[in-house]
Amino acid sequence: MSAAKRNGLKLRTEIIKYFFYKNELSLAKLTKLTQRSLPLVATAVNALLEEGYVLEEGLAPSSGGRRAALFRLNPNHKKYIVAVAMDQRVTRFSILDLRRNKMMETQTMDFNLESKTIGVKDLVDFIKTSLQKSGLQKEYFIGMGIGMPGFINKQDGINYSFFTTEGPLNLSEFLSVELDLPVFLDNDSSLIALAELHFGAAKGYSNALVINLGWGTGLGMIINGELYRGSTGYAGEFSHVPLSSSNKLCSCGKRGCLEVETSLKVMAEKAESAIAEGAESSMTTLFEDEAMLHGDHFLTAVTQQDPLAVSILSETGYHLGKGIATLIHIMNPKCIVLGGRGARAGKMWLPSIQQAIHEFCIGRISEQTKIVVSELAEDAELLAAASLVIENSEF
C-alpha cells in the first residue's frame, strides 16, 4: 500500500473514532481534532458519506456567521461491535452499532472466575450462543472487545490471573480463532475509567481517578487526558493497598488489603452474618431469591434504604474514604468518579466517604477534588469494551 493510501486509511479511521466518541461533529471540528487540513478532512468525510458510514444531520448552532453542517455515524450502516464485560461473578454480552445503540437485550451469565469447574470454553459457548440469538450475520461484525479482571497484558492478549490457554495461542488469539472474530482484551477497571473519560462523569477532565466498586475495588487513573497504566501495565491495584487492620486474607493471598473491607462480596457477607445473628432486614427475603447474587440484592436493599444495608454501606464508605484520602494526597486529582456495579448505590456512598476525607485528608488539597457517582454504572465497561474495537480496527 502506498504512503498516500496508508495516510488516507489512517485519517478515515481517526474520523470514525472521533464520531464514535463525540457524536455530532463539523468539518472544522474534525480538522482541529485530527490536525489535518480542511480539504483532506472534507475528502475523507465525503467518501464516508458515499459509503454510508456517515450521515449529514442538520446544522450547528449559530455563532454569528454561516452555520456549519454537522455529521454523524449512520446507525443503519450494517457495522456492529460485540462487547463483553466480565467481573469476578457475572459476564455480560451486548452488540452495539456505530452510534453506541444496543442491538439486542444484554445477555448475562453467572460466571465465577474463582471456580475450578468452568473455564475459557464456557466463555466461548456463552458468546457463541449470544451471537446466534442476535440474528445478525457475522460479516457485519467489526470485532469484539472484552473487559475482564486480572493482570492483563493488553498488547500480548494475555490474562495472567485467569484463563490460561494451552498451546501456542495466547488468550486473545485463542478467542479470535474460536469465535472467528478479531478479539481485543483489557482490564475491567481500566476500561471503566476510559468509558467515564469519553462518555461519563470524567469527561472534560485531564486528571481524574475512577474507582471500580465491585467484587473487588479497582482503579483507573486518567493523567493528562490519558489512561495511566504504569511501567508494565499494572497500575491501579487499589484493592491491594494495605489499609485494613483486619487479619482476613485477601483474594491475592496477602493480609491488610483494602479489598477485605470494601468489596461488594464483603458487604453481602456482613449482611448475611448480621441476619444470622438476628438482625431484621428486607435482605432476609431478598437473599432467598437465588436468581440474583447476594451482592446485587444488597445493592437493591441499599437503594430501598434498608437500615442494615445502609449501615454496612456507610461503614464500607468510611474505609473507602481512607483509601481515597491517600489517593488525593498522592495524585491531587480534579475529579474522582465512583463507578462500576456498586455505583447503583448512588449518592448513598458520599456522606461516609466525605467523613473519612475530612478526617484524614489535608483540607487545602481535598477541597480541590470533586467526588461524583457515575451515571453510566454497569454500562461503562460495555461501552469501553466496544471502544477497544474502535481503537484497534481500520475502516
mmCIF file of C-alpha atoms in Angstrom:
data_model
loop_
_atom_site.group_PDB
_atom_site.id
_atom_site.type_symbol
_atom_site.label_atom_id
_atom_site.label_comp_id
_atom_site.label_asym_id
_atom_site.label_seq_id
_atom_site.Cartn_x
_atom_site.Cartn_y
_atom_site.Cartn_z
ATOM 1 C CA MET A 1 0.000 0.000 0.000
ATOM 2 C CA SER A 2 1.319 3.416 -0.936
ATOM 3 C CA ALA A 3 2.063 6.034 1.707
ATOM 4 C CA ALA A 4 -0.809 8.191 0.425
ATOM 5 C CA LYS A 5 -3.326 5.353 0.737
ATOM 6 C CA ARG A 6 -1.994 4.460 4.162
ATOM 7 C CA ASN A 7 -2.368 8.063 5.336
ATOM 8 C CA GLY A 8 -5.877 8.204 3.870
ATOM 9 C CA LEU A 9 -6.860 4.995 5.687
ATOM 10 C CA LYS A 10 -5.417 6.348 8.910
ATOM 11 C CA LEU A 11 -7.377 9.589 8.576
ATOM 12 C CA ARG A 12 -10.744 7.930 7.897
ATOM 13 C CA THR A 13 -10.144 5.587 10.840
ATOM 14 C CA GLU A 14 -9.432 8.589 13.070
ATOM 15 C CA ILE A 15 -12.579 10.315 11.844
ATOM 16 C CA ILE A 16 -14.779 7.304 12.605
ATOM 17 C CA LYS A 17 -13.179 7.056 16.049
ATOM 18 C CA TYR A 18 -13.943 10.698 16.821
ATOM 19 C CA PHE A 19 -17.528 10.300 15.638
ATOM 20 C CA PHE A 20 -17.899 7.248 17.904
ATOM 21 C CA TYR A 21 -16.726 9.256 20.924
ATOM 22 C CA LYS A 22 -18.107 12.721 20.123
ATOM 23 C CA ASN A 23 -21.374 12.004 18.254
ATOM 24 C CA GLU A 24 -22.022 15.090 16.051
ATOM 25 C CA LEU A 25 -19.055 16.912 14.527
ATOM 26 C CA SER A 26 -18.488 19.592 11.917
ATOM 27 C CA LEU A 27 -15.689 19.559 9.345
ATOM 28 C CA ALA A 28 -13.979 22.391 11.231
ATOM 29 C CA LYS A 29 -14.081 20.420 14.499
ATOM 30 C CA LEU A 30 -12.743 17.302 12.764
ATOM 31 C CA THR A 31 -9.936 19.372 11.259
ATOM 32 C CA LYS A 32 -8.955 20.520 14.737
ATOM 33 C CA LEU A 33 -9.199 17.028 16.270
ATOM 34 C CA THR A 34 -7.246 15.246 13.531
ATOM 35 C CA GLN A 35 -4.813 18.141 12.957
ATOM 36 C CA ARG A 36 -5.261 17.729 9.202
ATOM 37 C CA SER A 37 -6.177 20.268 6.524
ATOM 38 C CA LEU A 38 -9.805 21.027 5.785
ATOM 39 C CA PRO A 39 -9.590 19.717 2.166
ATOM 40 C CA LEU A 40 -8.203 16.372 3.373
ATOM 41 C CA VAL A 41 -10.881 16.031 6.050
ATOM 42 C CA ALA A 42 -13.661 17.053 3.647
ATOM 43 C CA THR A 43 -12.489 14.462 1.083
ATOM 44 C CA ALA A 44 -12.453 11.706 3.727
ATOM 45 C CA VAL A 45 -15.893 12.644 5.077
ATOM 46 C CA ASN A 46 -17.366 12.768 1.552
ATOM 47 C CA ALA A 47 -16.049 9.253 0.912
ATOM 48 C CA LEU A 48 -17.621 8.062 4.161
ATOM 49 C CA LEU A 49 -20.895 9.705 3.140
ATOM 50 C CA GLU A 50 -20.875 7.827 -0.169
ATOM 51 C CA GLU A 51 -20.157 4.528 1.584
ATOM 52 C CA GLY A 52 -22.978 5.025 4.059
ATOM 53 C CA TYR A 53 -20.762 5.239 7.149
ATOM 54 C CA VAL A 54 -21.726 8.859 7.828
ATOM 55 C CA LEU A 55 -24.875 10.986 7.578
ATOM 56 C CA GLU A 56 -25.280 14.747 7.408
ATOM 57 C CA GLU A 57 -27.543 15.750 10.279
ATOM 58 C CA GLY A 58 -28.541 19.371 10.462
ATOM 59 C CA LEU A 59 -26.561 22.491 11.254
ATOM 60 C CA ALA A 60 -24.513 23.610 14.235
ATOM 61 C CA PRO A 61 -25.865 26.438 16.433
ATOM 62 C CA SER A 62 -25.205 29.872 15.011
ATOM 63 C CA SER A 63 -22.100 31.692 16.207
ATOM 64 C CA GLY A 64 -22.775 34.776 14.145
ATOM 65 C CA GLY A 65 -21.706 33.505 10.753
ATOM 66 C CA ARG A 66 -22.739 30.751 8.388
ATOM 67 C CA ARG A 67 -23.889 27.677 10.325
ATOM 68 C CA ALA A 68 -21.673 24.649 9.819
ATOM 69 C CA ALA A 69 -23.062 21.285 8.685
ATOM 70 C CA LEU A 70 -22.974 18.526 11.287
ATOM 71 C CA PHE A 71 -22.172 14.889 10.534
ATOM 72 C CA ARG A 72 -22.778 11.685 12.497
ATOM 73 C CA LEU A 73 -22.207 7.985 12.051
ATOM 74 C CA ASN A 74 -25.070 6.193 10.327
ATOM 75 C CA PRO A 75 -26.895 3.841 12.743
ATOM 76 C CA ASN A 76 -28.361 1.933 9.784
ATOM 77 C CA HIS A 77 -24.954 1.125 8.315
ATOM 78 C CA LYS A 78 -24.527 -2.581 8.944
ATOM 79 C CA LYS A 79 -21.405 -2.467 11.067
ATOM 80 C CA TYR A 80 -21.635 -3.791 14.618
ATOM 81 C CA ILE A 81 -19.376 -4.211 17.623
ATOM 82 C CA VAL A 82 -19.506 -7.066 20.127
ATOM 83 C CA ALA A 83 -18.867 -6.006 23.716
ATOM 84 C CA VAL A 84 -18.289 -8.375 26.631
ATOM 85 C CA ALA A 85 -17.970 -7.143 30.215
ATOM 86 C CA MET A 86 -16.732 -9.556 32.867
ATOM 87 C CA ASP A 87 -16.320 -9.186 36.596
ATOM 88 C CA GLN A 88 -15.452 -11.880 39.126
ATOM 89 C CA ARG A 89 -19.010 -13.237 39.217
ATOM 90 C CA VAL A 90 -21.038 -12.114 36.189
ATOM 91 C CA THR A 91 -20.366 -11.897 32.442
ATOM 92 C CA ARG A 92 -22.468 -9.652 30.187
ATOM 93 C CA PHE A 93 -22.729 -9.588 26.405
ATOM 94 C CA SER A 94 -24.028 -6.851 24.136
ATOM 95 C CA ILE A 95 -23.922 -5.789 20.487
ATOM 96 C CA LEU A 96 -23.692 -2.085 19.624
ATOM 97 C CA ASP A 97 -23.968 -0.180 16.384
ATOM 98 C CA LEU A 98 -21.586 2.643 15.495
ATOM 99 C CA ARG A 99 -23.701 5.144 17.446
ATOM 100 C CA ARG A 100 -23.468 3.012 20.593
ATOM 101 C CA ASN A 101 -27.080 1.823 20.395
ATOM 102 C CA LYS A 102 -27.670 -1.692 21.726
ATOM 103 C CA MET A 103 -28.851 -4.075 19.027
ATOM 104 C CA MET A 104 -30.205 -6.674 21.451
ATOM 105 C CA GLU A 105 -31.029 -7.075 25.118
ATOM 106 C CA THR A 106 -27.897 -7.557 27.211
ATOM 107 C CA GLN A 107 -27.217 -11.263 27.791
ATOM 108 C CA THR A 108 -25.875 -12.340 31.192
ATOM 109 C CA MET A 109 -24.277 -15.442 32.623
ATOM 110 C CA ASP A 110 -23.237 -16.269 36.182
ATOM 111 C CA PHE A 111 -19.532 -16.961 35.731
ATOM 112 C CA ASN A 112 -17.484 -17.287 38.890
ATOM 113 C CA LEU A 113 -13.885 -16.767 37.803
ATOM 114 C CA GLU A 114 -12.638 -18.430 41.001
ATOM 115 C CA SER A 115 -14.468 -21.664 40.173
ATOM 116 C CA LYS A 116 -12.378 -24.667 39.155
ATOM 117 C CA THR A 117 -15.196 -26.192 37.110
ATOM 118 C CA ILE A 118 -15.629 -23.530 34.415
ATOM 119 C CA GLY A 119 -13.131 -22.011 32.034
ATOM 120 C CA VAL A 120 -12.490 -20.388 28.708
ATOM 121 C CA LYS A 121 -14.573 -22.964 26.783
ATOM 122 C CA ASP A 122 -17.636 -21.952 28.808
ATOM 123 C CA LEU A 123 -16.973 -18.320 27.905
ATOM 124 C CA VAL A 124 -16.744 -19.243 24.216
ATOM 125 C CA ASP A 125 -20.019 -21.201 24.380
ATOM 126 C CA PHE A 126 -21.820 -18.283 26.043
ATOM 127 C CA ILE A 127 -20.583 -15.829 23.411
ATOM 128 C CA LYS A 128 -21.473 -18.151 20.525
ATOM 129 C CA THR A 129 -24.979 -18.666 21.903
ATOM 130 C CA SER A 130 -25.447 -14.927 22.353
ATOM 131 C CA LEU A 131 -24.221 -14.211 18.821
ATOM 132 C CA GLN A 132 -26.760 -16.698 17.457
ATOM 133 C CA LYS A 133 -29.557 -15.083 19.480
ATOM 134 C CA SER A 134 -28.810 -11.725 17.877
ATOM 135 C CA GLY A 135 -29.767 -12.981 14.438
ATOM 136 C CA LEU A 136 -27.120 -10.727 12.897
ATOM 137 C CA GLN A 137 -24.810 -12.021 10.187
ATOM 138 C CA LYS A 138 -21.179 -12.441 11.173
ATOM 139 C CA GLU A 139 -19.809 -10.429 8.243
ATOM 140 C CA TYR A 140 -21.348 -7.307 9.792
ATOM 141 C CA PHE A 141 -19.263 -7.586 12.972
ATOM 142 C CA ILE A 142 -16.132 -5.425 13.141
ATOM 143 C CA GLY A 143 -14.693 -7.245 16.155
ATOM 144 C CA MET A 144 -15.106 -7.999 19.833
ATOM 145 C CA GLY A 145 -13.824 -6.171 22.901
ATOM 146 C CA ILE A 146 -13.658 -7.951 26.255
ATOM 147 C CA GLY A 147 -13.068 -6.358 29.639
ATOM 148 C CA MET A 148 -12.108 -8.735 32.442
ATOM 149 C CA PRO A 149 -10.445 -8.668 35.851
ATOM 150 C CA GLY A 150 -6.849 -9.688 36.337
ATOM 151 C CA PHE A 151 -3.301 -8.809 35.390
ATOM 152 C CA ILE A 152 -3.706 -8.328 31.645
ATOM 153 C CA ASN A 153 -1.017 -7.722 29.081
ATOM 154 C CA LYS A 154 -3.114 -5.794 26.597
ATOM 155 C CA GLN A 155 -0.554 -5.872 23.797
ATOM 156 C CA ASP A 156 0.116 -9.620 24.030
ATOM 157 C CA GLY A 157 -3.503 -10.616 24.712
ATOM 158 C CA ILE A 158 -2.707 -12.467 27.952
ATOM 159 C CA ASN A 159 -4.558 -12.566 31.267
ATOM 160 C CA TYR A 160 -2.075 -13.795 33.863
ATOM 161 C CA SER A 161 -4.786 -14.166 36.521
ATOM 162 C CA PHE A 162 -7.482 -16.114 34.664
ATOM 163 C CA PHE A 163 -7.975 -18.199 31.514
ATOM 164 C CA THR A 164 -4.647 -19.821 30.797
ATOM 165 C CA THR A 165 -4.651 -21.459 27.372
ATOM 166 C CA GLU A 166 -2.737 -24.487 26.172
ATOM 167 C CA GLY A 167 -0.628 -24.471 23.050
ATOM 168 C CA PRO A 168 0.990 -21.583 21.155
ATOM 169 C CA LEU A 169 -2.037 -19.239 21.122
ATOM 170 C CA ASN A 170 -2.481 -16.529 23.731
ATOM 171 C CA LEU A 171 -5.971 -15.841 25.106
ATOM 172 C CA SER A 172 -6.822 -13.167 22.559
ATOM 173 C CA GLU A 173 -5.670 -15.349 19.655
ATOM 174 C CA PHE A 174 -7.481 -18.399 21.046
ATOM 175 C CA LEU A 175 -10.766 -16.498 21.324
ATOM 176 C CA SER A 176 -10.293 -14.982 17.859
ATOM 177 C CA VAL A 177 -9.894 -18.450 16.332
ATOM 178 C CA GLU A 178 -12.793 -19.959 18.282
ATOM 179 C CA LEU A 179 -15.175 -17.088 17.507
ATOM 180 C CA ASP A 180 -13.876 -16.182 14.041
ATOM 181 C CA LEU A 181 -13.656 -12.517 15.032
ATOM 182 C CA PRO A 182 -10.848 -10.123 15.967
ATOM 183 C CA VAL A 183 -10.797 -10.070 19.799
ATOM 184 C CA PHE A 184 -9.206 -7.390 21.990
ATOM 185 C CA LEU A 185 -8.737 -7.627 25.770
ATOM 186 C CA ASP A 186 -8.221 -5.124 28.560
ATOM 187 C CA ASN A 187 -8.555 -4.875 32.323
ATOM 188 C CA ASP A 188 -12.089 -4.124 33.525
ATOM 189 C CA SER A 189 -11.148 -1.185 35.769
ATOM 190 C CA SER A 190 -9.038 0.378 33.008
ATOM 191 C CA LEU A 191 -11.969 0.133 30.610
ATOM 192 C CA ILE A 192 -14.408 1.624 33.110
ATOM 193 C CA ALA A 193 -12.051 4.585 33.541
ATOM 194 C CA LEU A 194 -11.862 5.080 29.770
ATOM 195 C CA ALA A 195 -15.645 4.936 29.479
ATOM 196 C CA GLU A 196 -16.018 7.616 32.140
ATOM 197 C CA LEU A 197 -13.387 9.720 30.349
ATOM 198 C CA HIS A 198 -15.084 9.515 26.953
ATOM 199 C CA PHE A 199 -18.773 9.247 27.848
ATOM 200 C CA GLY A 200 -19.295 9.808 31.561
ATOM 201 C CA ALA A 201 -18.504 11.798 34.679
ATOM 202 C CA ALA A 202 -14.765 12.206 33.923
ATOM 203 C CA LYS A 203 -15.422 13.746 30.502
ATOM 204 C CA GLY A 204 -13.590 17.052 30.181
ATOM 205 C CA TYR A 205 -11.127 16.336 33.000
ATOM 206 C CA SER A 206 -7.457 15.876 32.192
ATOM 207 C CA ASN A 207 -6.691 14.448 35.648
ATOM 208 C CA ALA A 208 -9.260 12.116 37.213
ATOM 209 C CA LEU A 209 -9.462 8.852 39.127
ATOM 210 C CA VAL A 210 -12.198 6.277 38.524
ATOM 211 C CA ILE A 211 -12.882 3.721 41.254
ATOM 212 C CA ASN A 212 -14.488 0.457 40.168
ATOM 213 C CA LEU A 213 -16.788 -0.582 43.021
ATOM 214 C CA GLY A 214 -17.465 -4.265 42.506
ATOM 215 C CA TRP A 215 -16.490 -7.674 43.824
ATOM 216 C CA GLY A 216 -13.081 -6.051 44.266
ATOM 217 C CA THR A 217 -12.118 -2.366 44.389
ATOM 218 C CA GLY A 218 -10.381 -1.369 41.169
ATOM 219 C CA LEU A 219 -8.907 1.906 39.981
ATOM 220 C CA GLY A 220 -8.269 3.605 36.671
ATOM 221 C CA MET A 221 -6.093 6.726 36.578
ATOM 222 C CA ILE A 222 -6.536 9.438 33.949
ATOM 223 C CA ILE A 223 -3.419 11.603 33.781
ATOM 224 C CA ASN A 224 -3.030 14.401 31.221
ATOM 225 C CA GLY A 225 -6.150 13.155 29.462
ATOM 226 C CA GLU A 226 -4.908 9.578 29.010
ATOM 227 C CA LEU A 227 -5.160 6.326 30.945
ATOM 228 C CA TYR A 228 -2.047 5.779 33.032
ATOM 229 C CA ARG A 229 -1.001 2.115 33.021
ATOM 230 C CA GLY A 230 2.384 2.240 34.756
ATOM 231 C CA SER A 231 5.714 0.886 33.520
ATOM 232 C CA THR A 232 4.438 -2.678 32.940
ATOM 233 C CA GLY A 233 0.698 -2.052 32.550
ATOM 234 C CA TYR A 234 -0.489 -2.973 36.042
ATOM 235 C CA ALA A 235 -1.004 0.429 37.666
ATOM 236 C CA GLY A 236 -4.188 0.952 39.664
ATOM 237 C CA GLU A 237 -4.317 -2.042 42.012
ATOM 238 C CA PHE A 238 -6.217 -0.012 44.596
ATOM 239 C CA SER A 239 -7.740 -3.182 46.115
ATOM 240 C CA HIS A 240 -4.372 -4.223 47.469
ATOM 241 C CA VAL A 241 -3.274 -1.024 49.184
ATOM 242 C CA PRO A 242 -2.584 -2.170 52.806
ATOM 243 C CA LEU A 243 -5.103 -0.014 54.662
ATOM 244 C CA SER A 244 -7.075 -2.671 56.541
ATOM 245 C CA SER A 245 -6.432 -3.733 60.129
ATOM 246 C CA SER A 246 -8.367 -6.953 59.514
ATOM 247 C CA ASN A 247 -6.491 -10.248 59.696
ATOM 248 C CA LYS A 248 -8.628 -11.659 56.887
ATOM 249 C CA LEU A 249 -6.809 -12.963 53.821
ATOM 250 C CA CYS A 250 -7.405 -11.073 50.602
ATOM 251 C CA SER A 251 -8.038 -12.868 47.302
ATOM 252 C CA CYS A 252 -4.419 -12.039 46.418
ATOM 253 C CA GLY A 253 -3.201 -14.102 49.387
ATOM 254 C CA LYS A 254 -1.982 -11.115 51.424
ATOM 255 C CA ARG A 255 -3.362 -9.533 54.599
ATOM 256 C CA GLY A 256 -4.341 -5.912 55.185
ATOM 257 C CA CYS A 257 -5.678 -5.178 51.683
ATOM 258 C CA LEU A 258 -8.375 -2.544 51.283
ATOM 259 C CA GLU A 259 -10.478 -5.089 49.373
ATOM 260 C CA VAL A 260 -11.284 -7.074 52.536
ATOM 261 C CA GLU A 261 -13.159 -4.017 53.842
ATOM 262 C CA THR A 262 -14.676 -2.521 50.703
ATOM 263 C CA SER A 263 -15.708 -5.181 48.175
ATOM 264 C CA LEU A 264 -19.321 -5.931 47.331
ATOM 265 C CA LYS A 265 -18.692 -9.532 48.318
ATOM 266 C CA VAL A 266 -17.610 -8.478 51.812
ATOM 267 C CA MET A 267 -20.625 -6.188 52.243
ATOM 268 C CA ALA A 268 -23.018 -9.013 51.335
ATOM 269 C CA GLU A 269 -21.210 -11.388 53.730
ATOM 270 C CA LYS A 270 -21.542 -8.848 56.563
ATOM 271 C CA ALA A 271 -25.263 -8.595 55.871
ATOM 272 C CA GLU A 272 -25.625 -12.380 55.901
ATOM 273 C CA SER A 273 -23.780 -12.631 59.224
ATOM 274 C CA ALA A 274 -25.886 -9.881 60.823
ATOM 275 C CA ILE A 275 -29.117 -11.545 59.683
ATOM 276 C CA ALA A 276 -27.907 -14.912 61.024
ATOM 277 C CA GLU A 277 -27.359 -13.224 64.385
ATOM 278 C CA GLY A 278 -30.934 -11.965 64.430
ATOM 279 C CA ALA A 279 -30.840 -8.567 62.692
ATOM 280 C CA GLU A 280 -34.066 -7.631 60.913
ATOM 281 C CA SER A 281 -33.749 -6.655 57.287
ATOM 282 C CA SER A 282 -35.522 -6.833 53.952
ATOM 283 C CA MET A 283 -32.458 -8.785 52.796
ATOM 284 C CA THR A 284 -33.765 -11.821 54.719
ATOM 285 C CA THR A 285 -36.351 -12.201 51.970
ATOM 286 C CA LEU A 286 -34.181 -10.864 49.146
ATOM 287 C CA PHE A 287 -31.427 -13.407 49.789
ATOM 288 C CA GLU A 288 -33.929 -16.242 49.303
ATOM 289 C CA ASP A 289 -34.042 -15.361 45.599
ATOM 290 C CA GLU A 290 -31.154 -17.328 44.127
ATOM 291 C CA ALA A 291 -31.748 -15.871 40.660
ATOM 292 C CA MET A 292 -29.614 -12.886 41.694
ATOM 293 C CA LEU A 293 -26.303 -12.734 43.514
ATOM 294 C CA HIS A 294 -26.409 -11.603 47.144
ATOM 295 C CA GLY A 295 -24.254 -8.612 46.317
ATOM 296 C CA ASP A 296 -26.893 -7.377 43.866
ATOM 297 C CA HIS A 297 -29.617 -7.979 46.441
ATOM 298 C CA PHE A 298 -27.547 -5.954 48.895
ATOM 299 C CA LEU A 299 -27.417 -3.011 46.468
ATOM 300 C CA THR A 300 -31.172 -3.269 45.973
ATOM 301 C CA ALA A 301 -31.622 -3.090 49.748
ATOM 302 C CA VAL A 302 -29.382 -0.005 49.886
ATOM 303 C CA THR A 303 -31.434 1.786 47.225
ATOM 304 C CA GLN A 304 -34.563 0.929 49.239
ATOM 305 C CA GLN A 305 -32.863 2.424 52.321
ATOM 306 C CA ASP A 306 -32.885 -0.788 54.321
ATOM 307 C CA PRO A 307 -31.304 0.241 57.681
ATOM 308 C CA LEU A 308 -28.904 -2.718 57.898
ATOM 309 C CA ALA A 309 -27.738 -2.330 54.282
ATOM 310 C CA VAL A 310 -27.263 1.424 54.674
ATOM 311 C CA SER A 311 -25.275 0.887 57.891
ATOM 312 C CA ILE A 312 -22.942 -1.609 56.218
ATOM 313 C CA LEU A 313 -22.507 0.627 53.173
ATOM 314 C CA SER A 314 -21.716 3.569 55.460
ATOM 315 C CA GLU A 315 -19.011 1.579 57.258
ATOM 316 C CA THR A 316 -17.602 0.466 53.920
ATOM 317 C CA GLY A 317 -17.681 4.004 52.572
ATOM 318 C CA TYR A 318 -15.624 5.187 55.535
ATOM 319 C CA HIS A 319 -12.909 2.601 54.811
ATOM 320 C CA LEU A 320 -13.049 3.514 51.132
ATOM 321 C CA GLY A 321 -12.760 7.188 52.061
ATOM 322 C CA LYS A 322 -9.496 6.476 53.898
ATOM 323 C CA GLY A 323 -8.134 4.978 50.715
ATOM 324 C CA ILE A 324 -9.421 7.897 48.661
ATOM 325 C CA ALA A 325 -7.723 10.328 51.077
ATOM 326 C CA THR A 326 -4.447 8.563 50.292
ATOM 327 C CA LEU A 327 -5.092 8.879 46.545
ATOM 328 C CA ILE A 328 -5.885 12.578 46.875
ATOM 329 C CA HIS A 329 -2.617 13.218 48.714
ATOM 330 C CA ILE A 330 -0.584 11.357 46.106
ATOM 331 C CA MET A 331 -2.374 12.248 42.849
ATOM 332 C CA ASN A 332 -4.151 15.575 43.555
ATOM 333 C CA PRO A 333 -6.916 14.740 41.028
ATOM 334 C CA LYS A 334 -9.524 17.229 39.879
ATOM 335 C CA CYS A 335 -12.263 14.607 39.941
ATOM 336 C CA ILE A 336 -12.859 11.170 41.468
ATOM 337 C CA VAL A 337 -15.634 9.038 39.953
ATOM 338 C CA LEU A 338 -17.292 6.196 41.854
ATOM 339 C CA GLY A 339 -18.163 3.707 39.122
ATOM 340 C CA GLY A 340 -18.808 0.063 38.390
ATOM 341 C CA ARG A 341 -21.548 -2.198 39.734
ATOM 342 C CA GLY A 342 -21.533 -0.554 43.166
ATOM 343 C CA ALA A 343 -22.417 2.825 41.653
ATOM 344 C CA ARG A 344 -26.019 1.641 41.783
ATOM 345 C CA ALA A 345 -25.990 2.818 45.408
ATOM 346 C CA GLY A 346 -25.651 6.358 44.084
ATOM 347 C CA LYS A 347 -25.157 9.248 46.487
ATOM 348 C CA MET A 348 -25.588 6.914 49.469
ATOM 349 C CA TRP A 349 -21.808 6.452 49.240
ATOM 350 C CA LEU A 350 -20.895 10.087 49.684
ATOM 351 C CA PRO A 351 -21.515 11.045 53.362
ATOM 352 C CA SER A 352 -19.229 8.395 54.888
ATOM 353 C CA ILE A 353 -16.574 8.870 52.199
ATOM 354 C CA GLN A 354 -16.561 12.609 52.830
ATOM 355 C CA GLN A 355 -16.368 11.991 56.597
ATOM 356 C CA ALA A 356 -13.177 9.966 56.144
ATOM 357 C CA ILE A 357 -11.712 12.527 53.764
ATOM 358 C CA HIS A 358 -12.384 15.343 56.229
ATOM 359 C CA GLU A 359 -10.739 13.268 58.943
ATOM 360 C CA PHE A 360 -7.668 12.040 57.073
ATOM 361 C CA CYS A 361 -7.017 14.443 54.207
ATOM 362 C CA ILE A 362 -5.441 17.907 54.230
ATOM 363 C CA GLY A 363 -8.276 20.316 53.521
ATOM 364 C CA ARG A 364 -6.325 22.570 51.160
ATOM 365 C CA ILE A 365 -5.809 19.564 48.890
ATOM 366 C CA SER A 366 -9.110 17.705 49.284
ATOM 367 C CA GLU A 367 -11.297 20.750 48.705
ATOM 368 C CA GLN A 368 -9.957 20.935 45.143
ATOM 369 C CA THR A 369 -11.161 17.407 44.337
ATOM 370 C CA LYS A 370 -14.734 16.753 43.223
ATOM 371 C CA ILE A 371 -16.205 13.336 44.070
ATOM 372 C CA VAL A 372 -19.125 12.159 41.923
ATOM 373 C CA VAL A 373 -21.060 8.954 41.289
ATOM 374 C CA SER A 374 -21.110 7.529 37.769
ATOM 375 C CA GLU A 375 -24.335 7.677 35.792
ATOM 376 C CA LEU A 376 -23.016 5.017 33.412
ATOM 377 C CA ALA A 377 -22.649 2.491 36.261
ATOM 378 C CA GLU A 378 -22.609 -1.053 34.816
ATOM 379 C CA ASP A 379 -22.867 0.125 31.197
ATOM 380 C CA ALA A 380 -19.425 1.723 31.430
ATOM 381 C CA GLU A 381 -17.465 -1.477 30.826
ATOM 382 C CA LEU A 382 -19.631 -2.493 27.860
ATOM 383 C CA LEU A 383 -19.162 0.923 26.244
ATOM 384 C CA ALA A 384 -15.409 0.805 26.737
ATOM 385 C CA ALA A 385 -15.194 -2.800 25.508
ATOM 386 C CA ALA A 386 -16.797 -1.551 22.292
ATOM 387 C CA SER A 387 -14.264 1.290 22.245
ATOM 388 C CA LEU A 388 -11.476 -1.318 22.286
ATOM 389 C CA VAL A 389 -12.651 -2.475 18.877
ATOM 390 C CA ILE A 390 -12.846 1.080 17.524
ATOM 391 C CA GLU A 391 -9.327 1.811 18.774
ATOM 392 C CA ASN A 392 -7.829 -1.335 17.228
ATOM 393 C CA SER A 393 -9.635 -1.535 13.873
ATOM 394 C CA GLU A 394 -9.119 0.053 10.480
ATOM 395 C CA PHE A 395 -12.070 1.290 8.423
#
